[in-house]
Amino acid sequence: MTSTTSLGEGKRVVAICGGVGGAKLALGLQDVVGEALDVAVNVADDFSHLGLEISPDLDTVLYTLGGLNDEKRGWGRADETWNFMAAMAQIGGETWFSLGDRDLALHVERSKRRAAGETLTQFARDIAQRFSIRANILPVSDGRIRTMVDTSIGELEFQRYFVERRCEPEVKAIRFDVEQGLSMTHDVANALSASDLGMIVVCPSNPYLSIDPILAVPGMAEAIRSARVPVVAVSPIIGGQAVKGPTRKIMMELGIPVSNVGIARHYGDLIDGLVIDDSDSGEADTLPLATYATPTLMTDKASRCSLAEHVLAFGAHLGRDSRWQSRMAAQ
Amino acid sequence: MTSTTSLGEGKRVVAICGGVGGAKLALGLQDVVGEALDVAVNVADDFSHLGLEISPDLDTVLYTLGGLNDEKRGWGRADETWNFMAAMAQIGGETWFSLGDRDLALHVERSKRRAAGETLTQFARDIAQRFSIRANILPVSDGRIRTMVDTSIGELEFQRYFVERRCEPEVKAIRFDVEQGLSMTHDVANALSASDLGMIVVCPSNPYLSIDPILAVPGMAEAIRSARVPVVAVSPIIGGQAVKGPTRKIMMELGIPVSNVGIARHYGDLIDGLVIDDSDSGEADTLPLATYATPTLMTDKASRCSLAEHVLAFGAHLGRDSRWQSRMAAQ
């Protein structure tokens, strides 16, 4: 089975993607559909630090799809060194957010180019080209949206919660601080309205911290709904746990069942189908939408590509499904 | 002989200092007089690069007096790595000005603090403390002065001439671009007017590119002249050559004799005495001011301290000299 065939030859795919977990599936999708992949990336974790513009999810996607990421550490670049951080500590600089020596280049260059008027979209396009990335890496917006986490110790900027406090404070609510007039980019709008779009994949990133802020960009959720292609989410839950990061902890703190039911309810009618892990296949019957169970843990190229192919095949199947067809017709 | 004794117990010393050569003597002076040393450092080589505020001479002085400098390379930090630069090259960033991974910390932190309103003087004071530097490291000004080099290929900013073009274009003239209202700092003014000041040392930095822009800061030359202490320059010429850098080439291009006569004429009545290298002692009789010949090549701690002690002793001797006394009285 090749999924491009399943999906329809020449059909494009849009991946809605946060950081690490999402980037892994995006890499798998790139391996399968190559240039036909557009990755719409979360920018609400972006922040200014030490005078530098930092885009954690975008950089994770760039490094991962460029084959430069550190798979073991889970973030940042492979063969990284930390002498900048050591020197920062020596002079009393802020060290709570780790910046590798190689990684710094992206932040310094981005800050310089953005100060000169280049958009994040233009920057990402150029870097993707230099990293020989085949997919289009598209920040969901060139404007400012920031994830704010209301916690037991007060409201925190995302990186202060996520990195500095290591997700320890209890989450009471999450909101997105959106600048006036924020919009998705033309590139993302074009990708979602392309006549040859075949499906939309919501990657297994944290739904609350990584996917929601993408959907919070004005017009984004509507553009997904009006794309008239199957929308398939890959659940971040495996065996009732989140693979990585604070998904499980946050779901519990927000009173959401840590299960695919919780995930399905969260996405609601935005998605047409949910890919769940084999180990959770018992849940399938309890879910209010089409599901597909397959191993979703991505540990290597084979498992990434396999999941990507199953996701694409599931999407193609949904597209042929009469219920989905009639729902689309009814819109 | 201890020079503090020669100079007078408790007397302070101001060193007028550029980068590498000057920093070596400043280190020697620090070894001899410790906290009694104020180093007034050139800031006209400073520039913005990649959005970062870079102060090459100040950093050379901080690294050298902090014992962190790379003696072999002659600039930057010891145990430096270059992964940031490699990553910059990979993404098409500017690489003509080398920034080491550890060195970057100083530029990032300085840029951040200056953006927040901290002066270069405050920054240097804090870093000097963190590097356990005993001397006071004083940028000559917190304002903006820039060395501009008129060359055979047009006028170049200093670093474009010095680093990017490796001093290859022929120098036709050097000028200093001085912002309106530029002044020396209060710290430098206080150091030069201190009641317990014993002498002023003009370090063996490039007179045209490193010392002149210090003297070009409004009020600086007058403050040196009115300090009523001996002013001793250490010549950068050894055996008719400059030890390092483009001093010799620039002197030839500007039609100045590459000799201590050229140096003495250049400083004119600003200085009371010139320390020359032993190998040039034959020149002593041709010089229009008091001279002292001693080995001036600083290759290790012993030679740095020995030169510093000789310079201090020479200054003390000048201070007791009847001609200098009457000249001071005549002012």
XYZ file of C-alpha atoms in Angstrom:
662
model
C 0.000 0.000 0.000
C 1.274 3.459 -0.777
C -0.806 6.094 0.848
C -0.438 8.591 -1.941
C -2.326 6.056 -3.996
C -4.846 5.505 -1.209
C -5.253 9.224 -0.888
C -5.439 9.817 -4.593
C -2.380 10.510 -6.730
C -1.177 14.084 -6.468
C -3.431 14.984 -3.565
C -1.947 17.328 -0.983
C -1.961 16.882 2.790
C -2.048 19.582 5.469
C -0.659 18.591 8.863
C -1.686 20.661 11.903
C 1.360 20.385 14.097
C 2.840 21.374 17.452
C 6.297 20.365 18.624
C 7.949 17.024 19.255
C 5.132 14.455 18.852
C 3.593 16.330 15.966
C 6.920 16.774 14.232
C 7.526 13.014 14.293
C 4.315 12.342 12.401
C 5.018 15.264 10.062
C 8.367 13.626 9.299
C 6.593 10.341 8.585
C 4.114 12.128 6.326
C 6.985 13.856 4.522
C 8.629 10.494 3.949
C 5.395 9.264 2.344
C 4.035 12.268 0.418
C 7.139 14.499 0.158
C 6.518 17.909 -1.438
C 2.747 17.348 -1.225
C 2.859 18.039 2.528
C 2.095 21.413 4.097
C 2.789 21.620 7.829
C 0.877 24.358 9.661
C 2.877 24.939 12.831
C 1.933 26.367 16.223
C 3.512 29.746 16.996
C 1.846 30.449 20.342
C 4.859 29.087 22.259
C 7.076 31.665 20.594
C 8.638 34.218 22.885
C 11.380 36.769 23.237
C 14.212 35.633 25.435
C 17.544 37.361 25.981
C 16.545 39.719 23.189
C 16.175 36.790 20.787
C 13.036 35.663 18.960
C 12.484 32.009 19.788
C 10.003 29.731 17.994
C 10.239 26.372 19.752
C 7.659 24.398 17.748
C 8.725 25.809 14.401
C 12.346 24.983 15.121
C 11.479 21.479 16.302
C 9.653 20.910 13.005
C 12.537 22.381 10.991
C 15.156 20.325 12.799
C 13.043 17.148 12.693
C 12.081 17.327 9.025
C 15.622 18.445 8.202
C 17.028 15.391 9.981
C 19.000 17.585 12.377
C 17.072 16.909 15.580
C 18.332 15.094 18.635
C 16.044 12.068 18.827
C 17.284 10.995 22.222
C 16.876 14.333 24.006
C 13.613 14.941 22.166
C 14.236 18.618 21.394
C 16.966 20.731 19.849
C 19.752 19.693 17.539
C 21.875 16.601 17.396
C 25.597 16.996 18.209
C 24.697 20.042 20.261
C 27.124 21.741 22.646
C 26.285 23.999 25.597
C 29.211 26.362 26.002
C 27.066 29.455 25.495
C 24.908 28.398 28.430
C 27.957 27.717 30.597
C 29.306 31.188 29.800
C 25.890 32.729 30.496
C 25.868 31.096 33.918
C 29.341 32.508 34.546
C 28.197 36.080 33.914
C 24.922 35.766 35.794
C 22.697 35.580 32.726
C 19.364 33.760 32.572
C 19.833 30.033 32.163
C 16.371 28.590 32.769
C 15.773 28.176 29.036
C 18.484 26.042 27.455
C 19.888 27.292 24.169
C 22.451 25.086 22.451
C 25.403 26.610 20.643
C 24.237 25.391 17.220
C 20.588 26.119 17.952
C 21.481 29.731 18.778
C 22.224 30.414 15.122
C 18.542 30.028 14.232
C 17.454 32.424 16.989
C 20.081 35.055 16.221
C 19.422 34.898 12.478
C 15.636 34.930 12.939
C 15.829 37.917 15.300
C 18.024 39.796 12.853
C 15.808 39.066 9.871
C 12.549 39.774 11.682
C 13.966 43.092 12.897
C 14.696 43.810 9.223
C 11.055 43.130 8.348
C 11.143 39.508 7.199
C 8.110 37.476 8.236
C 8.356 34.226 10.146
C 6.873 32.566 7.059
C 9.677 33.862 4.846
C 12.261 32.853 7.411
C 10.833 29.338 7.740
C 10.736 28.939 3.956
C 14.381 29.896 3.598
C 15.582 27.720 6.460
C 13.522 24.763 5.204
C 15.220 25.118 1.840
C 18.670 25.261 3.443
C 17.835 22.148 5.474
C 16.666 20.419 2.245
C 13.199 19.904 3.686
C 10.722 18.722 1.058
C 7.496 19.690 2.863
C 6.329 23.290 3.203
C 6.835 24.419 6.781
C 4.232 27.090 7.454
C 3.920 29.031 10.703
C 0.174 29.246 11.180
C 0.425 33.024 11.573
C 2.986 35.796 11.197
C 1.177 37.690 13.934
C 1.359 37.412 17.674
C -0.557 34.803 19.631
C 0.648 33.642 23.033
C -0.438 30.726 25.156
C -1.101 31.822 28.732
C -1.487 29.184 31.414
C -3.581 30.014 34.462
C -2.140 27.928 37.273
C -2.245 27.406 40.996
C 0.524 30.005 41.307
C -1.024 32.525 38.928
C -1.026 33.050 35.179
C 2.224 32.115 33.478
C 3.574 32.666 29.987
C 3.842 29.321 28.275
C 7.622 28.832 28.489
C 7.632 29.969 32.114
C 5.092 27.232 32.825
C 6.479 24.602 30.484
C 10.227 25.003 30.831
C 11.008 27.112 33.881
C 8.379 25.466 36.119
C 8.529 22.095 34.307
C 4.701 21.960 34.141
C 4.602 21.547 37.904
C 1.947 24.157 38.804
C -1.592 22.829 38.528
C -3.338 24.087 35.391
C -6.669 25.799 35.985
C -7.243 27.179 32.510
C -5.459 27.912 29.260
C -6.117 30.997 27.191
C -4.597 32.533 24.101
C -3.497 36.129 24.065
C -4.231 37.170 20.493
C -3.107 40.455 18.977
C -5.717 42.598 17.275
C -6.227 41.616 13.658
C -4.374 38.299 13.966
C -4.876 36.055 10.967
C -3.507 32.880 9.544
C -0.987 33.396 6.769
C -1.911 33.380 3.098
C 0.226 30.276 2.685
C -1.791 28.391 5.297
C -5.081 29.679 3.887
C -3.986 28.609 0.404
C -2.922 25.181 1.640
C -6.302 24.621 3.298
C -8.257 25.780 0.242
C -6.124 24.076 -2.393
C -8.242 22.343 -5.026
C -5.972 19.287 -4.841
C -6.100 19.007 -1.041
C -6.752 15.404 -0.065
C -6.923 15.480 3.714
C -6.028 17.307 6.891
C -4.117 15.550 9.660
C -4.190 16.814 13.215
C -0.864 15.557 14.571
C -0.540 13.877 17.996
C 0.688 17.046 19.700
C -0.829 18.245 22.959
C -4.419 19.218 22.017
C -4.630 21.927 24.676
C -1.178 23.485 24.437
C -0.160 22.872 20.825
C -3.216 22.270 18.622
C -5.732 24.592 20.313
C -3.563 27.690 19.780
C -3.419 26.828 16.074
C -7.198 26.554 16.006
C -7.433 29.807 17.989
C -5.967 31.780 15.091
C -9.018 33.570 13.689
C -10.336 31.823 10.593
C -8.297 28.669 11.090
C -11.005 26.367 12.456
C -13.437 27.632 9.814
C -10.864 27.028 7.060
C -10.404 23.433 8.263
C -14.166 22.891 8.375
C -14.722 24.353 4.928
C -11.869 22.444 3.329
C -14.318 19.638 2.363
C -11.680 16.945 2.884
C -11.489 14.376 5.659
C -9.916 15.652 8.870
C -8.138 12.942 10.831
C -6.600 13.459 14.248
C -3.994 11.149 15.698
C -4.561 10.752 19.406
C -1.637 11.556 21.728
C -2.989 8.946 24.174
C -1.364 5.509 24.243
C -2.639 3.001 26.770
C -4.391 5.718 28.733
C -1.183 7.735 28.973
C 0.356 10.547 26.977
C 3.618 9.472 25.381
C 5.495 12.587 26.332
C 4.957 15.932 27.975
C 2.206 17.102 30.252
C -0.894 16.057 28.268
C -2.081 13.542 30.854
C -1.381 15.829 33.806
C -3.179 18.755 32.172
C -6.188 16.647 31.200
C -6.501 15.460 34.796
C -6.121 18.968 36.182
C -8.752 20.266 33.769
C -11.102 17.426 34.778
C -11.042 15.829 31.332
C -10.992 12.014 31.150
C -7.500 10.904 30.139
C -8.718 8.752 27.299
C -9.534 8.913 23.633
C -13.078 9.846 24.657
C -11.612 13.008 26.158
C -9.624 13.690 22.993
C -12.591 12.975 20.696
C -14.870 15.230 22.722
C -12.256 17.946 22.698
C -11.955 18.031 18.912
C -15.705 17.484 18.493
C -17.013 17.941 14.984
C -13.761 19.505 13.755
C -12.484 16.029 12.954
C -13.986 13.181 10.968
C -11.891 10.413 12.357
C -9.513 9.581 15.180
C -6.504 7.321 14.903
C -5.913 5.601 18.235
C -3.241 3.255 19.445
C -3.727 -0.472 19.101
C -3.539 -0.812 22.872
C -6.611 1.414 23.208
C -8.652 -0.373 20.535
C -11.092 -1.450 23.253
C -12.183 2.185 23.449
C -13.179 2.285 19.778
C -16.803 1.387 20.343
C -17.255 4.106 22.956
C -16.064 6.859 20.619
C -18.589 9.083 18.849
C -16.718 9.121 15.537
C -14.897 6.911 13.073
C -11.766 5.429 14.592
C -8.799 3.498 13.337
C -6.518 1.565 15.650
C -2.869 1.045 14.749
C 0.421 1.328 16.627
C 0.915 5.077 17.131
C 4.184 5.084 19.080
C 6.847 6.471 16.726
C 10.281 5.253 17.702
C 11.993 5.062 14.328
C 11.562 5.748 10.651
C 9.632 2.534 10.049
C 7.051 3.246 12.761
C 6.722 6.889 11.676
C 6.137 5.952 8.043
C 3.815 3.120 8.962
C 1.659 5.429 11.087
C 1.709 8.069 8.330
C 0.555 5.529 5.778
C -2.230 4.231 8.028
C -3.391 7.782 8.737
C -3.442 8.601 5.030
C -5.269 5.371 4.214
C -7.820 6.038 6.963
C -8.384 9.546 5.611
C -8.834 8.214 2.085
C -11.279 5.625 3.390
C -13.252 8.321 5.228
C -13.371 10.377 2.053
C -15.078 7.514 0.292
C -17.451 6.956 3.205
C -21.079 7.711 2.381
C -21.825 9.318 5.767
C -18.940 11.765 5.372
C -19.976 12.444 1.780
C -23.539 13.278 2.793
C -22.304 15.437 5.698
C -20.140 17.403 3.289
C -23.019 17.682 0.843
C -25.262 19.002 3.621
C -22.867 21.883 4.477
C 61.967 46.780 43.020
C 58.229 47.045 43.462
C 56.726 49.708 41.298
C 54.036 50.663 43.735
C 56.900 51.757 45.946
C 58.636 53.508 43.049
C 55.389 55.192 42.152
C 54.558 56.114 45.691
C 52.591 53.863 48.015
C 48.858 53.954 47.346
C 49.122 55.932 44.129
C 46.662 55.014 41.389
C 47.436 54.313 37.746
C 45.249 54.964 34.705
C 45.986 52.828 31.644
C 44.772 54.068 28.256
C 44.102 50.844 26.432
C 42.985 49.337 23.138
C 42.748 45.613 22.475
C 45.293 42.807 22.506
C 48.674 44.565 22.998
C 47.208 47.078 25.398
C 45.394 44.407 27.387
C 48.648 42.509 27.935
C 50.270 45.506 29.586
C 47.075 46.242 31.521
C 47.270 42.671 32.850
C 50.897 43.246 33.850
C 49.937 46.500 35.564
C 47.099 44.725 37.386
C 49.538 42.090 38.612
C 51.696 44.880 40.043
C 49.234 47.489 41.358
C 46.002 45.451 41.615
C 42.937 47.467 42.607
C 44.863 50.720 42.102
C 44.553 50.312 38.313
C 41.877 51.996 36.196
C 41.821 50.875 32.570
C 40.186 53.349 30.165
C 39.215 51.239 27.165
C 38.584 52.126 23.526
C 34.966 51.752 22.422
C 35.270 53.058 18.857
C 35.610 49.506 17.470
C 32.225 48.612 18.949
C 29.509 47.736 16.484
C 26.167 46.072 16.018
C 26.385 42.719 14.295
C 23.602 40.179 13.858
C 21.536 42.363 16.160
C 24.130 42.006 18.916
C 26.153 44.764 20.563
C 29.813 43.863 20.234
C 32.661 45.613 22.080
C 35.860 43.944 20.872
C 38.429 45.916 22.872
C 36.400 45.922 26.078
C 35.895 42.168 25.840
C 39.567 41.566 25.110
C 40.445 43.539 28.245
C 37.802 41.691 30.315
C 38.931 38.273 29.084
C 42.632 39.101 29.454
C 42.457 40.604 32.944
C 40.018 37.846 33.932
C 42.498 35.191 32.776
C 39.979 33.815 30.295
C 41.634 34.877 27.053
C 43.151 32.619 24.416
C 46.801 33.626 24.446
C 47.693 31.604 21.373
C 44.921 32.917 19.091
C 45.396 36.419 20.487
C 41.692 37.249 20.782
C 38.568 35.715 22.265
C 38.267 33.114 24.978
C 40.331 30.059 25.778
C 38.648 26.655 25.294
C 36.385 28.266 22.742
C 34.151 26.280 20.369
C 32.673 27.428 17.066
C 29.442 25.511 16.615
C 27.323 28.654 16.438
C 29.401 29.841 13.486
C 29.104 26.471 11.764
C 25.322 26.562 12.168
C 25.241 30.165 10.921
C 27.099 29.107 7.786
C 24.577 26.305 7.315
C 21.636 28.722 7.313
C 23.322 31.371 5.175
C 24.018 33.815 7.992
C 26.916 36.259 8.069
C 30.154 34.569 9.059
C 32.821 37.171 8.330
C 33.056 38.108 12.009
C 33.862 35.081 14.140
C 31.860 34.708 17.343
C 32.779 31.818 19.606
C 30.093 29.899 21.474
C 31.304 31.036 24.905
C 32.069 34.557 23.707
C 28.487 34.902 22.451
C 27.210 34.992 26.019
C 28.841 38.374 26.594
C 27.308 39.829 23.411
C 23.824 38.446 24.050
C 23.838 39.549 27.675
C 25.262 42.987 26.857
C 22.663 43.520 24.107
C 19.873 42.530 26.458
C 21.080 44.750 29.300
C 21.811 47.738 27.076
C 18.345 47.437 25.546
C 17.033 47.556 29.111
C 18.924 50.809 29.716
C 22.114 49.603 31.392
C 25.233 51.536 30.366
C 28.339 49.873 28.987
C 30.116 51.111 32.125
C 27.640 49.300 34.390
C 27.877 46.182 32.272
C 31.694 46.200 32.328
C 31.715 46.703 36.094
C 29.432 43.729 36.674
C 31.290 41.431 34.285
C 34.661 42.458 35.742
C 33.365 41.507 39.181
C 32.123 38.147 37.922
C 35.508 37.512 36.298
C 37.207 38.436 39.608
C 39.113 41.259 37.932
C 40.867 43.507 40.450
C 41.346 46.562 38.207
C 38.488 48.873 37.236
C 37.609 48.282 33.601
C 36.183 51.541 32.270
C 34.830 52.028 28.756
C 36.076 55.511 27.898
C 32.530 56.557 26.979
C 28.989 55.240 27.190
C 28.176 57.176 24.036
C 28.745 56.386 20.421
C 32.063 56.936 18.690
C 33.021 54.912 15.620
C 36.328 54.562 13.854
C 35.940 55.058 10.104
C 38.781 54.081 7.813
C 39.105 55.867 4.487
C 40.775 53.390 2.163
C 41.663 52.758 -1.437
C 38.255 51.069 -1.842
C 36.279 53.752 -0.023
C 35.415 54.477 3.593
C 34.893 51.384 5.727
C 33.534 50.860 9.208
C 36.359 49.666 11.409
C 35.422 45.985 11.640
C 34.722 45.830 7.905
C 38.271 47.096 7.363
C 39.959 45.232 10.188
C 38.219 41.851 10.153
C 36.292 41.438 6.933
C 39.025 42.974 4.706
C 41.871 41.896 6.999
C 43.412 45.402 6.815
C 44.235 44.806 3.152
C 42.877 48.052 1.628
C 45.391 50.904 1.721
C 44.568 53.403 4.461
C 44.296 57.002 3.301
C 42.880 58.541 6.454
C 41.201 57.609 9.719
C 38.392 59.606 11.244
C 36.107 59.200 14.224
C 32.382 59.460 13.843
C 31.328 61.031 17.128
C 27.734 61.391 18.250
C 26.537 64.812 19.349
C 27.278 65.462 22.999
C 29.688 62.527 23.372
C 31.647 62.626 26.600
C 33.918 60.446 28.618
C 32.230 58.703 31.509
C 32.215 60.093 35.029
C 34.249 57.077 36.101
C 37.010 57.883 33.611
C 36.901 61.590 34.481
C 37.138 60.705 38.172
C 40.021 58.326 37.569
C 41.969 61.015 35.687
C 41.322 63.681 38.316
C 41.848 61.482 41.381
C 43.958 63.203 44.014
C 45.946 60.002 44.513
C 46.630 59.454 40.801
C 50.310 58.636 40.308
C 50.676 58.258 36.552
C 48.976 57.619 33.243
C 50.167 54.815 30.976
C 49.375 54.816 27.276
C 49.432 51.103 26.451
C 51.205 49.712 23.366
C 48.003 49.476 21.347
C 47.787 50.818 17.803
C 48.134 54.616 18.248
C 45.977 55.396 15.206
C 43.227 52.796 15.548
C 43.047 52.159 19.302
C 44.525 55.079 21.248
C 43.480 57.986 19.003
C 39.751 57.155 19.284
C 40.127 57.258 23.073
C 41.784 60.664 22.810
C 39.068 61.746 20.353
C 36.402 61.520 23.053
C 35.751 65.190 23.884
C 37.553 66.235 27.057
C 39.748 63.146 27.218
C 43.022 64.630 25.948
C 42.498 67.725 28.114
C 41.827 65.544 31.169
C 45.077 63.648 30.563
C 47.004 66.908 30.162
C 45.528 68.467 33.280
C 46.054 65.383 35.436
C 49.445 66.755 36.537
C 50.988 63.305 36.670
C 53.575 61.813 34.356
C 52.148 60.341 31.158
C 54.182 57.445 29.805
C 53.487 55.713 26.515
C 54.790 52.271 25.685
C 55.715 52.116 22.035
C 54.116 49.365 19.923
C 57.288 49.316 17.763
C 59.877 46.592 18.344
C 62.923 46.529 16.106
C 61.248 48.812 13.600
C 58.222 46.546 13.395
C 54.850 46.414 15.077
C 54.487 43.239 17.137
C 50.988 42.480 15.951
C 48.272 43.934 13.791
C 48.444 46.552 11.104
C 50.356 49.324 12.907
C 53.384 49.152 10.618
C 51.315 48.892 7.430
C 49.113 51.821 8.441
C 52.086 54.007 9.388
C 53.669 53.347 5.996
C 50.418 54.046 4.160
C 49.966 57.282 6.079
C 53.574 58.303 5.271
C 54.661 58.159 8.909
C 58.147 56.788 9.635
C 57.779 53.310 11.142
C 59.914 54.082 14.151
C 59.703 55.433 17.645
C 60.276 58.873 16.156
C 56.949 58.427 14.366
C 55.254 57.314 17.569
C 56.801 60.135 19.646
C 55.783 62.743 17.082
C 52.285 61.307 16.975
C 51.720 61.609 20.719
C 53.587 64.942 20.848
C 53.287 66.820 24.111
C 50.513 64.555 25.406
C 53.163 62.231 26.839
C 56.141 62.905 29.053
C 58.076 59.778 28.298
C 58.245 56.888 25.878
C 59.185 53.344 26.766
C 60.877 51.705 23.792
C 62.171 48.222 23.221
C 65.767 47.406 24.045
C 66.370 46.566 20.405
C 65.497 50.146 19.442
C 67.636 51.788 22.122
C 69.820 53.267 19.360
C 66.895 55.526 18.533
C 66.789 56.994 22.040
C 69.042 59.956 21.241
C 66.951 60.969 18.235
C 63.735 61.195 20.245
C 62.446 64.558 21.428
C 61.383 63.328 24.864
C 62.516 61.220 27.793
C 62.853 57.570 26.827
C 63.419 54.353 28.634
C 64.588 51.201 26.857
C 63.618 47.785 28.192
C 62.310 44.576 26.631
C 58.718 45.382 25.643
C 57.707 42.074 24.050
C 55.194 40.460 26.430
C 55.141 36.701 25.985
C 54.334 35.536 29.507
C 53.491 36.732 32.980
C 57.122 37.452 33.852
C 57.693 39.695 30.815
C 54.334 41.451 31.319
C 55.067 42.188 34.978
C 58.643 43.199 34.269
C 57.508 45.684 31.627
C 54.777 46.993 33.938
C 57.308 47.525 36.720
C 59.745 49.295 34.418
C 56.969 51.527 33.086
C 55.877 52.414 36.611
C 59.451 53.079 37.702
C 60.056 55.253 34.654
C 56.882 57.222 35.404
C 57.938 57.680 39.024
C 61.363 58.818 37.879
C 59.785 61.336 35.497
C 57.611 62.628 38.300
C 60.720 63.464 40.290
C 62.424 65.038 37.264
C 62.974 68.780 37.619
C 62.128 69.536 33.961
C 58.744 67.798 34.289
C 58.147 69.524 37.624
C 58.790 72.958 36.154
C 56.655 72.177 33.100
C 53.785 71.213 35.394
C 54.336 74.329 37.483
C 54.236 76.480 34.322
C 50.793 75.185 33.336
